[in-house]
PDB file of C-alpha atoms in Angstrom:
ATOM      1  CA  MET A   1    -180.888-135.262 273.322  1.00  0.00           C
ATOM      2  CA  PRO A   2    -177.393-136.347 274.847  1.00  0.00           C
ATOM      3  CA  LEU A   3    -174.424-134.031 273.533  1.00  0.00           C
ATOM      4  CA  ARG A   4    -171.865-135.216 271.407  1.00  0.00           C
ATOM      5  CA  ILE A   5    -168.843-133.649 273.528  1.00  0.00           C
ATOM      6  CA  ALA A   6    -164.981-132.958 272.347  1.00  0.00           C
ATOM      7  CA  PHE A   7    -163.575-132.795 276.051  1.00  0.00           C
ATOM      8  CA  PHE A   8    -160.503-130.774 277.116  1.00  0.00           C
ATOM      9  CA  GLY A   9    -159.254-130.956 280.666  1.00  0.00           C
ATOM     10  CA  LEU A  10    -159.222-132.813 283.505  1.00  0.00           C
ATOM     11  CA  PRO A  11    -160.962-136.180 283.098  1.00  0.00           C
ATOM     12  CA  LEU A  12    -163.250-136.097 286.241  1.00  0.00           C
ATOM     13  CA  ALA A  13    -165.593-133.798 284.224  1.00  0.00           C
ATOM     14  CA  ALA A  14    -165.569-136.002 281.398  1.00  0.00           C
ATOM     15  CA  LEU A  15    -166.452-138.948 283.317  1.00  0.00           C
ATOM     16  CA  LEU A  16    -169.362-137.318 284.996  1.00  0.00           C
ATOM     17  CA  LEU A  17    -170.723-135.969 281.654  1.00  0.00           C
ATOM     18  CA  ALA A  18    -170.604-139.407 280.431  1.00  0.00           C
ATOM     19  CA  LYS A  19    -172.622-140.460 283.324  1.00  0.00           C
ATOM     20  CA  ASP A  20    -175.365-137.804 282.538  1.00  0.00           C
ATOM     21  CA  GLY A  21    -175.517-139.979 279.313  1.00  0.00           C
ATOM     22  CA  HIS A  22    -173.411-137.448 277.096  1.00  0.00           C
ATOM     23  CA  SER A  23    -171.335-139.170 274.311  1.00  0.00           C
ATOM     24  CA  ILE A  24    -167.489-137.887 275.023  1.00  0.00           C
ATOM     25  CA  GLU A  25    -166.030-138.155 271.442  1.00  0.00           C
ATOM     26  CA  LEU A  26    -162.627-136.735 272.488  1.00  0.00           C
ATOM     27  CA  CYS A  27    -161.243-136.793 275.719  1.00  0.00           C
ATOM     28  CA  ALA A  28    -157.949-134.878 275.942  1.00  0.00           C
ATOM     29  CA  ILE A  29    -156.299-134.793 279.512  1.00  0.00           C
ATOM     30  CA  CYS A  30    -154.129-132.311 280.609  1.00  0.00           C
ATOM     31  CA  ARG A  31    -152.451-134.104 283.040  1.00  0.00           C
ATOM     32  CA  LYS A  32    -151.450-138.018 282.830  1.00  0.00           C
ATOM     33  CA  ASP A  33    -151.887-138.309 286.559  1.00  0.00           C
ATOM     34  CA  ALA A  34    -155.187-136.481 287.193  1.00  0.00           C
ATOM     35  CA  LEU A  35    -157.520-138.006 289.118  1.00  0.00           C
ATOM     36  CA  GLY A  36    -159.748-140.354 287.029  1.00  0.00           C
ATOM     37  CA  ALA A  37    -157.152-140.620 284.313  1.00  0.00           C
ATOM     38  CA  ARG A  38    -156.721-144.495 284.471  1.00  0.00           C
ATOM     39  CA  ARG A  39    -160.609-144.917 284.743  1.00  0.00           C
ATOM     40  CA  ALA A  40    -161.131-142.376 281.485  1.00  0.00           C
ATOM     41  CA  ARG A  41    -158.711-144.490 279.658  1.00  0.00           C
ATOM     42  CA  ARG A  42    -161.084-147.727 280.458  1.00  0.00           C
ATOM     43  CA  VAL A  43    -164.193-145.828 279.350  1.00  0.00           C
ATOM     44  CA  PHE A  44    -163.001-143.643 276.687  1.00  0.00           C
ATOM     45  CA  GLY A  45    -160.183-145.928 274.738  1.00  0.00           C
ATOM     46  CA  GLU A  46    -158.741-144.633 271.952  1.00  0.00           C
ATOM     47  CA  ARG A  47    -160.644-141.494 272.276  1.00  0.00           C
ATOM     48  CA  VAL A  48    -158.302-140.497 275.380  1.00  0.00           C
ATOM     49  CA  LEU A  49    -155.260-138.167 274.434  1.00  0.00           C
ATOM     50  CA  VAL A  50    -152.807-136.944 277.064  1.00  0.00           C
ATOM     51  CA  ARG A  51    -151.723-133.773 276.798  1.00  0.00           C
ATOM     52  CA  PRO A  52    -152.124-133.103 273.142  1.00  0.00           C
ATOM     53  CA  LYS A  53    -150.670-129.972 271.517  1.00  0.00           C
ATOM     54  CA  VAL A  54    -153.884-128.172 270.670  1.00  0.00           C
ATOM     55  CA  THR A  55    -152.615-126.254 267.757  1.00  0.00           C
ATOM     56  CA  ASP A  56    -151.537-129.321 265.975  1.00  0.00           C
ATOM     57  CA  ARG A  57    -153.330-128.938 262.341  1.00  0.00           C
ATOM     58  CA  ALA A  58    -154.188-132.863 262.875  1.00  0.00           C
ATOM     59  CA  LEU A  59    -156.002-132.505 266.079  1.00  0.00           C
ATOM     60  CA  ALA A  60    -158.061-129.763 264.548  1.00  0.00           C
ATOM     61  CA  ASP A  61    -158.797-131.981 261.583  1.00  0.00           C
ATOM     62  CA  ARG A  62    -159.680-134.839 263.881  1.00  0.00           C
ATOM     63  CA  VAL A  63    -162.291-132.362 265.645  1.00  0.00           C
ATOM     64  CA  GLU A  64    -163.718-131.241 262.577  1.00  0.00           C
ATOM     65  CA  ARG A  65    -164.191-134.671 261.427  1.00  0.00           C
ATOM     66  CA  LEU A  66    -166.330-135.534 264.827  1.00  0.00           C
ATOM     67  CA  ALA A  67    -168.335-132.521 264.301  1.00  0.00           C
ATOM     68  CA  PRO A  68    -169.475-132.578 268.221  1.00  0.00           C
ATOM     69  CA  ASP A  69    -172.107-130.630 269.449  1.00  0.00           C
ATOM     70  CA  LEU A  70    -169.992-128.968 271.968  1.00  0.00           C
ATOM     71  CA  VAL A  71    -166.486-128.168 273.152  1.00  0.00           C
ATOM     72  CA  VAL A  72    -165.767-128.595 276.945  1.00  0.00           C
ATOM     73  CA  SER A  73    -163.114-127.261 278.587  1.00  0.00           C
ATOM     74  CA  TRP A  74    -162.820-128.135 282.532  1.00  0.00           C
ATOM     75  CA  PHE A  75    -158.996-126.621 283.887  1.00  0.00           C
ATOM     76  CA  TRP A  76    -157.417-127.139 280.389  1.00  0.00           C
ATOM     77  CA  THR A  77    -154.423-125.115 280.920  1.00  0.00           C
ATOM     78  CA  THR A  78    -153.615-123.617 277.798  1.00  0.00           C
ATOM     79  CA  ARG A  79    -155.738-121.546 275.447  1.00  0.00           C
ATOM     80  CA  LEU A  80    -157.996-123.572 273.007  1.00  0.00           C
ATOM     81  CA  PRO A  81    -157.855-122.296 269.264  1.00  0.00           C
ATOM     82  CA  MET A  82    -161.116-120.878 268.287  1.00  0.00           C
ATOM     83  CA  ARG A  83    -161.020-123.597 265.315  1.00  0.00           C
ATOM     84  CA  LEU A  84    -161.354-126.372 267.286  1.00  0.00           C
ATOM     85  CA  VAL A  85    -164.450-124.168 269.299  1.00  0.00           C
ATOM     86  CA  GLU A  86    -165.993-123.371 266.086  1.00  0.00           C
ATOM     87  CA  ALA A  87    -165.802-127.101 264.942  1.00  0.00           C
ATOM     88  CA  ALA A  88    -168.867-127.742 267.291  1.00  0.00           C
ATOM     89  CA  ARG A  89    -172.306-126.941 266.732  1.00  0.00           C
ATOM     90  CA  LEU A  90    -173.100-125.118 269.728  1.00  0.00           C
ATOM     91  CA  GLY A  91    -169.488-123.476 270.242  1.00  0.00           C
ATOM     92  CA  GLY A  92    -167.425-124.397 273.503  1.00  0.00           C
ATOM     93  CA  ILE A  93    -167.967-123.611 276.853  1.00  0.00           C
ATOM     94  CA  GLY A  94    -165.342-123.360 280.056  1.00  0.00           C
ATOM     95  CA  VAL A  95    -165.553-123.249 283.771  1.00  0.00           C
ATOM     96  CA  HIS A  96    -163.663-120.531 285.776  1.00  0.00           C
ATOM     97  CA  PRO A  97    -163.202-120.431 289.598  1.00  0.00           C
ATOM     98  CA  SER A  98    -164.248-117.038 290.028  1.00  0.00           C
ATOM     99  CA  LEU A  99    -167.432-114.976 289.710  1.00  0.00           C
ATOM    100  CA  LEU A 100    -166.188-113.480 286.092  1.00  0.00           C
ATOM    101  CA  PRO A 101    -165.630-110.914 285.518  1.00  0.00           C
ATOM    102  CA  ARG A 102    -163.671-110.894 288.763  1.00  0.00           C
ATOM    103  CA  HIS A 103    -160.194-112.495 289.253  1.00  0.00           C
ATOM    104  CA  ARG A 104    -159.830-113.390 285.232  1.00  0.00           C
ATOM    105  CA  GLY A 105    -156.456-115.243 284.885  1.00  0.00           C
ATOM    106  CA  PRO A 106    -154.576-118.279 285.867  1.00  0.00           C
ATOM    107  CA  ASP A 107    -154.964-117.731 289.711  1.00  0.00           C
ATOM    108  CA  PRO A 108    -158.492-116.674 290.894  1.00  0.00           C
ATOM    109  CA  THR A 109    -158.429-118.850 294.010  1.00  0.00           C
ATOM    110  CA  THR A 110    -155.211-117.048 295.525  1.00  0.00           C
ATOM    111  CA  TRP A 111    -156.435-113.615 294.507  1.00  0.00           C
ATOM    112  CA  ALA A 112    -159.787-114.217 296.171  1.00  0.00           C
ATOM    113  CA  ILE A 113    -158.042-114.854 299.533  1.00  0.00           C
ATOM    114  CA  LEU A 114    -155.311-112.070 298.904  1.00  0.00           C
ATOM    115  CA  SER A 115    -158.265-109.653 298.330  1.00  0.00           C
ATOM    116  CA  GLY A 116    -160.281-110.403 301.309  1.00  0.00           C
ATOM    117  CA  ASP A 117    -163.199-111.198 299.098  1.00  0.00           C
ATOM    118  CA  ALA A 118    -166.127-112.829 301.434  1.00  0.00           C
ATOM    119  CA  VAL A 119    -167.835-114.358 298.703  1.00  0.00           C
ATOM    120  CA  THR A 120    -166.532-115.939 295.206  1.00  0.00           C
ATOM    121  CA  GLY A 121    -167.434-118.548 293.228  1.00  0.00           C
ATOM    122  CA  VAL A 122    -167.752-120.574 289.596  1.00  0.00           C
ATOM    123  CA  SER A 123    -168.591-119.112 286.270  1.00  0.00           C
ATOM    124  CA  VAL A 124    -169.773-121.031 283.100  1.00  0.00           C
ATOM    125  CA  HIS A 125    -168.938-119.028 280.160  1.00  0.00           C
ATOM    126  CA  ARG A 126    -168.125-119.357 276.712  1.00  0.00           C
ATOM    127  CA  ILE A 127    -164.713-119.763 275.417  1.00  0.00           C
ATOM    128  CA  ALA A 128    -163.576-116.856 273.380  1.00  0.00           C
ATOM    129  CA  GLU A 129    -160.561-115.783 271.675  1.00  0.00           C
ATOM    130  CA  GLU A 130    -158.978-114.266 274.928  1.00  0.00           C
ATOM    131  CA  TYR A 131    -159.061-116.005 278.328  1.00  0.00           C
ATOM    132  CA  ASP A 132    -162.096-115.712 280.551  1.00  0.00           C
ATOM    133  CA  THR A 133    -163.656-112.896 278.466  1.00  0.00           C
ATOM    134  CA  GLY A 134    -166.607-114.887 277.211  1.00  0.00           C
ATOM    135  CA  ALA A 135    -170.270-114.753 277.715  1.00  0.00           C
ATOM    136  CA  ILE A 136    -171.422-115.758 281.170  1.00  0.00           C
ATOM    137  CA  LEU A 137    -173.958-118.673 280.966  1.00  0.00           C
ATOM    138  CA  ASP A 138    -174.225-119.716 284.720  1.00  0.00           C
ATOM    139  CA  GLN A 139    -172.744-118.900 287.980  1.00  0.00           C
ATOM    140  CA  GLU A 140    -172.761-120.448 291.360  1.00  0.00           C
ATOM    141  CA  GLU A 141    -171.523-118.275 294.310  1.00  0.00           C
ATOM    142  CA  LEU A 142    -169.757-119.838 297.688  1.00  0.00           C
ATOM    143  CA  VAL A 143    -169.061-117.957 301.228  1.00  0.00           C
ATOM    144  CA  ILE A 144    -165.362-118.009 301.845  1.00  0.00           C
ATOM    145  CA  ASP A 145    -164.511-119.579 305.076  1.00  0.00           C
ATOM    146  CA  PRO A 146    -161.971-116.850 306.642  1.00  0.00           C
ATOM    147  CA  ARG A 147    -159.934-119.936 307.774  1.00  0.00           C
ATOM    148  CA  TRP A 148    -159.417-121.296 304.326  1.00  0.00           C
ATOM    149  CA  THR A 149    -156.199-121.570 302.684  1.00  0.00           C
ATOM    150  CA  GLY A 150    -155.837-121.152 298.854  1.00  0.00           C
ATOM    151  CA  TRP A 151    -155.892-125.205 298.645  1.00  0.00           C
ATOM    152  CA  ASP A 152    -159.129-125.423 300.409  1.00  0.00           C
ATOM    153  CA  LEU A 153    -161.145-122.808 298.360  1.00  0.00           C
ATOM    154  CA  ALA A 154    -160.005-124.515 295.365  1.00  0.00           C
ATOM    155  CA  ARG A 155    -161.271-127.826 296.559  1.00  0.00           C
ATOM    156  CA  ALA A 156    -164.407-126.079 297.799  1.00  0.00           C
ATOM    157  CA  LEU A 157    -165.001-124.922 294.361  1.00  0.00           C
ATOM    158  CA  ASP A 158    -164.609-128.165 292.634  1.00  0.00           C
ATOM    159  CA  ARG A 159    -168.274-129.450 293.442  1.00  0.00           C
ATOM    160  CA  PRO A 160    -170.200-126.092 292.467  1.00  0.00           C
ATOM    161  CA  SER A 161    -167.881-126.089 289.342  1.00  0.00           C
ATOM    162  CA  LEU A 162    -169.001-129.540 288.081  1.00  0.00           C
ATOM    163  CA  ARG A 163    -172.557-128.818 289.325  1.00  0.00           C
ATOM    164  CA  ALA A 164    -172.630-125.753 286.914  1.00  0.00           C
ATOM    165  CA  LEU A 165    -170.969-127.529 284.089  1.00  0.00           C
ATOM    166  CA  ARG A 166    -173.280-130.459 284.372  1.00  0.00           C
ATOM    167  CA  ARG A 167    -176.386-128.507 284.421  1.00  0.00           C
ATOM    168  CA  THR A 168    -175.430-126.125 281.458  1.00  0.00           C
ATOM    169  CA  CYS A 169    -174.954-129.315 279.298  1.00  0.00           C
ATOM    170  CA  GLN A 170    -178.175-130.616 280.431  1.00  0.00           C
ATOM    171  CA  ARG A 171    -179.681-127.341 279.355  1.00  0.00           C
ATOM    172  CA  PHE A 172    -178.064-127.454 276.091  1.00  0.00           C
ATOM    173  CA  SER A 173    -179.025-130.925 275.726  1.00  0.00           C
ATOM    174  CA  ARG A 174    -182.818-130.058 276.402  1.00  0.00           C
ATOM    175  CA  GLY A 175    -182.475-127.744 273.381  1.00  0.00           C
ATOM    176  CA  GLU A 176    -182.959-124.782 275.919  1.00  0.00           C
ATOM    177  CA  THR A 177    -181.955-121.066 275.027  1.00  0.00           C
ATOM    178  CA  ILE A 178    -179.354-120.115 277.803  1.00  0.00           C
ATOM    179  CA  ALA A 179    -179.205-116.525 278.282  1.00  0.00           C
ATOM    180  CA  GLU A 180    -175.760-115.190 277.490  1.00  0.00           C
ATOM    181  CA  ILE A 181    -174.476-112.220 279.546  1.00  0.00           C
ATOM    182  CA  THR A 182    -171.497-110.139 278.435  1.00  0.00           C
ATOM    183  CA  GLN A 183    -168.936-109.549 280.979  1.00  0.00           C
ATOM    184  CA  ASP A 184    -168.964-105.719 282.297  1.00  0.00           C
ATOM    185  CA  GLU A 185    -165.443-104.935 281.531  1.00  0.00           C
ATOM    186  CA  ASP A 186    -165.692-101.735 284.045  1.00  0.00           C
ATOM    187  CA  LEU A 187    -165.976-104.721 287.015  1.00  0.00           C
ATOM    188  CA  VAL A 188    -162.913-106.419 285.607  1.00  0.00           C
ATOM    189  CA  THR A 189    -160.048-107.550 288.217  1.00  0.00           C
ATOM    190  CA  HIS A 190    -157.261-110.044 287.110  1.00  0.00           C
ATOM    191  CA  ALA A 191    -155.576-112.887 288.856  1.00  0.00           C
ATOM    192  CA  PRO A 192    -152.092-113.430 287.326  1.00  0.00           C
ATOM    193  CA  ALA A 193    -149.837-116.157 288.761  1.00  0.00           C
ATOM    194  CA  LEU A 194    -147.176-114.443 291.137  1.00  0.00           C
ATOM    195  CA  GLY A 195    -143.785-114.652 290.662  1.00  0.00           C
ATOM    196  CA  GLU A 196    -141.511-115.997 293.079  1.00  0.00           C
ATOM    197  CA  ASP A 197    -140.177-112.680 294.788  1.00  0.00           C
ATOM    198  CA  GLU A 198    -144.064-112.068 295.222  1.00  0.00           C
ATOM    199  CA  HIS A 199    -144.470-114.711 297.660  1.00  0.00           C
ATOM    200  CA  ALA A 200    -142.327-113.334 300.100  1.00  0.00           C
ATOM    201  CA  ILE A 201    -144.131-111.565 303.489  1.00  0.00           C
ATOM    202  CA  ARG A 202    -143.630-108.009 303.707  1.00  0.00           C
ATOM    203  CA  TRP A 203    -143.880-107.219 307.327  1.00  0.00           C
ATOM    204  CA  SER A 204    -144.496-103.765 307.013  1.00  0.00           C
ATOM    205  CA  TRP A 205    -148.009-104.900 305.444  1.00  0.00           C
ATOM    206  CA  PRO A 206    -151.000-104.469 308.001  1.00  0.00           C
ATOM    207  CA  THR A 207    -151.657-107.626 310.249  1.00  0.00           C
ATOM    208  CA  ASP A 208    -154.949-108.607 308.256  1.00  0.00           C
ATOM    209  CA  ARG A 209    -152.833-108.552 304.795  1.00  0.00           C
ATOM    210  CA  VAL A 210    -150.130-110.593 306.325  1.00  0.00           C
ATOM    211  CA  LEU A 211    -152.498-113.243 307.269  1.00  0.00           C
ATOM    212  CA  ARG A 212    -154.534-113.241 303.936  1.00  0.00           C
ATOM    213  CA  HIS A 213    -151.064-113.610 302.171  1.00  0.00           C
ATOM    214  CA  ILE A 214    -150.479-116.810 304.055  1.00  0.00           C
ATOM    215  CA  ARG A 215    -153.566-118.094 303.723  1.00  0.00           C
ATOM    216  CA  ALA A 216    -153.538-117.826 299.999  1.00  0.00           C
ATOM    217  CA  LEU A 217    -150.439-119.261 299.540  1.00  0.00           C
ATOM    218  CA  ALA A 218    -150.556-122.456 301.684  1.00  0.00           C
ATOM    219  CA  PRO A 219    -149.695-124.844 301.620  1.00  0.00           C
ATOM    220  CA  THR A 220    -147.680-124.608 298.384  1.00  0.00           C
ATOM    221  CA  PRO A 221    -145.894-122.586 296.924  1.00  0.00           C
ATOM    222  CA  GLY A 222    -146.090-121.101 300.559  1.00  0.00           C
ATOM    223  CA  ALA A 223    -145.557-117.506 301.778  1.00  0.00           C
ATOM    224  CA  PHE A 224    -141.828-117.220 303.040  1.00  0.00           C
ATOM    225  CA  THR A 225    -139.374-115.154 304.828  1.00  0.00           C
ATOM    226  CA  GLU A 226    -136.086-115.106 306.607  1.00  0.00           C
ATOM    227  CA  ILE A 227    -135.275-115.725 309.934  1.00  0.00           C
ATOM    228  CA  ALA A 228    -131.704-115.510 311.518  1.00  0.00           C
ATOM    229  CA  GLY A 229    -130.481-116.365 308.040  1.00  0.00           C
ATOM    230  CA  VAL A 230    -132.980-119.297 307.635  1.00  0.00           C
ATOM    231  CA  LEU A 231    -135.577-119.426 304.787  1.00  0.00           C
ATOM    232  CA  VAL A 232    -138.976-119.951 306.674  1.00  0.00           C
ATOM    233  CA  THR A 233    -142.253-121.008 304.795  1.00  0.00           C
ATOM    234  CA  VAL A 234    -145.182-119.998 306.956  1.00  0.00           C
ATOM    235  CA  LEU A 235    -148.034-122.423 306.514  1.00  0.00           C
ATOM    236  CA  GLU A 236    -150.258-120.926 309.473  1.00  0.00           C
ATOM    237  CA  ALA A 237    -150.059-117.953 311.812  1.00  0.00           C
ATOM    238  CA  ARG A 238    -152.475-115.933 313.852  1.00  0.00           C
ATOM    239  CA  LYS A 239    -153.072-112.425 315.045  1.00  0.00           C
ATOM    240  CA  ALA A 240    -151.048-111.986 318.407  1.00  0.00           C
ATOM    241  CA  PRO A 241    -152.840-110.417 321.216  1.00  0.00           C
ATOM    242  CA  ARG A 242    -149.777-108.132 322.394  1.00  0.00           C
ATOM    243  CA  PHE A 243    -146.238-107.447 321.346  1.00  0.00           C
ATOM    244  CA  PRO A 244    -143.675-104.982 322.603  1.00  0.00           C
ATOM    245  CA  ASP A 245    -144.207-101.649 320.848  1.00  0.00           C
ATOM    246  CA  ALA A 246    -140.474-101.175 320.932  1.00  0.00           C
ATOM    247  CA  LEU A 247    -140.478-103.633 317.814  1.00  0.00           C
ATOM    248  CA  GLU A 248    -140.152-102.401 314.117  1.00  0.00           C
ATOM    249  CA  PRO A 249    -142.134-104.603 311.624  1.00  0.00           C
ATOM    250  CA  GLY A 250    -140.150-107.584 310.467  1.00  0.00           C
ATOM    251  CA  GLU A 251    -138.490-107.818 313.993  1.00  0.00           C
ATOM    252  CA  GLY A 252    -139.600-110.505 316.304  1.00  0.00           C
ATOM    253  CA  TYR A 253    -138.924-112.796 319.681  1.00  0.00           C
ATOM    254  CA  ALA A 254    -140.062-115.958 321.109  1.00  0.00           C
ATOM    255  CA  GLU A 255    -142.503-116.290 323.939  1.00  0.00           C
ATOM    256  CA  GLY A 256    -144.417-119.374 325.562  1.00  0.00           C
ATOM    257  CA  GLY A 257    -143.083-121.592 322.858  1.00  0.00           C
ATOM    258  CA  HIS A 258    -144.194-119.367 319.985  1.00  0.00           C
ATOM    259  CA  ALA A 259    -142.351-116.896 317.677  1.00  0.00           C
ATOM    260  CA  VAL A 260    -143.982-113.536 317.176  1.00  0.00           C
ATOM    261  CA  ILE A 261    -143.293-111.070 314.497  1.00  0.00           C
ATOM    262  CA  ARG A 262    -144.217-107.389 314.272  1.00  0.00           C
ATOM    263  CA  THR A 263    -146.283-106.283 311.428  1.00  0.00           C
ATOM    264  CA  GLY A 264    -147.170-102.738 310.152  1.00  0.00           C
ATOM    265  CA  ASP A 265    -149.794-102.466 312.682  1.00  0.00           C
ATOM    266  CA  GLY A 266    -149.505-105.169 315.112  1.00  0.00           C
ATOM    267  CA  ALA A 267    -147.973-108.522 314.932  1.00  0.00           C
ATOM    268  CA  VAL A 268    -148.682-112.388 314.536  1.00  0.00           C
ATOM    269  CA  ILE A 269    -147.820-115.545 316.059  1.00  0.00           C
ATOM    270  CA  LEU A 270    -146.072-118.374 313.374  1.00  0.00           C
ATOM    271  CA  VAL A 271    -148.329-121.514 314.269  1.00  0.00           C
ATOM    272  CA  ARG A 272    -146.897-123.994 311.683  1.00  0.00           C
ATOM    273  CA  GLY A 273    -144.422-123.617 308.811  1.00  0.00           C
ATOM    274  CA  GLU A 274    -141.216-125.281 307.200  1.00  0.00           C
ATOM    275  CA  ILE A 275    -137.789-124.591 307.739  1.00  0.00           C
ATOM    276  CA  GLU A 276    -135.670-125.035 304.443  1.00  0.00           C
ATOM    277  CA  GLY A 277    -138.722-127.321 303.399  1.00  0.00           C
ATOM    278  CA  ALA A 278    -138.830-129.508 306.246  1.00  0.00           C
ATOM    279  CA  PRO A 279    -142.151-129.328 308.270  1.00  0.00           C
ATOM    280  CA  VAL A 280    -141.979-127.820 311.680  1.00  0.00           C
ATOM    281  CA  GLU A 281    -144.330-127.021 314.563  1.00  0.00           C
ATOM    282  CA  ALA A 282    -144.503-123.403 316.628  1.00  0.00           C
ATOM    283  CA  GLU A 283    -141.536-124.442 319.114  1.00  0.00           C
ATOM    284  CA  ALA A 284    -139.228-125.175 316.306  1.00  0.00           C
ATOM    285  CA  LEU A 285    -139.890-121.734 314.748  1.00  0.00           C
ATOM    286  CA  ALA A 286    -139.912-120.083 318.023  1.00  0.00           C
ATOM    287  CA  ARG A 287    -136.363-121.512 318.691  1.00  0.00           C
ATOM    288  CA  LEU A 288    -135.071-119.467 315.406  1.00  0.00           C
ATOM    289  CA  PHE A 289    -135.265-116.455 317.483  1.00  0.00           C
ATOM    290  CA  LEU A 290    -132.829-117.455 320.061  1.00  0.00           C
ATOM    291  CA  ALA A 291    -130.275-116.923 317.147  1.00  0.00           C
ATOM    292  CA  PRO A 292    -128.684-113.649 317.649  1.00  0.00           C
ATOM    293  CA  GLU A 293    -129.757-111.899 314.530  1.00  0.00           C
ATOM    294  CA  PRO A 294    -132.772-110.204 313.974  1.00  0.00           C
ATOM    295  CA  LEU A 295    -135.524-111.162 311.389  1.00  0.00           C
ATOM    296  CA  LEU A 296    -134.594-108.648 308.182  1.00  0.00           C
ATOM    297  CA  GLY A 297    -138.351-107.402 307.552  1.00  0.00           C
TER     298      GLY A 297
END
């Protein structure tokens, strides 16, 4: 039988679950400008709530009166109180863009690239008291293209995330018993949001780490550095085939219309970026090294 669902998150998933035949009894949207928000308002009408405060008693009372079969979270941005989750006959499920228990936390795609992971994926899990700790119901793997930025990876995970969510809801609707796999705490890694200072490139790092850092943070918030007193956000770089051995990490020069910067064990070529927030290509970045002051690494 189709499920009666109380939904929290980005409306695209709610619309697809409705297309699968489920009844969306409540559609709480986390962003008013989210893709599908306008259509959700037309389809679900007064059942749509935009950024409700999930700790409000009135919302909990409403969900309890609805007595849904399942609470579903798809990229809801705050913790759902267990009172809401427990109002549903089947409890609550969420989807996390990593292979839990790896990369628990708000920024798993960034950390997958920072960590040099070759494979990541999505996990459908039980909503528990603590973020990302509930039992795993389904997972789907994805090989990470070494050219992807953090944004590219996040987009690539959307389809498997929706696919796994829909698959799990269909299994619940058929009355299947779904194996619930407790997360192994010995395998846990964390993916906290990086602070502003942590976006800075440390030129003493090995080249591979520098390149991962740039890719992980592109296009926003972006990995940044300073060249000749100018703030530069580096959006794309590649390994340099050669460089003067006399350079120290963080020192650079212009060659052939490109900026080359020494790292801890090699050098990188800056391909694309922003200067004081304005998009620029390689030649504009190279011109910064014609200034008299060296890069401070």
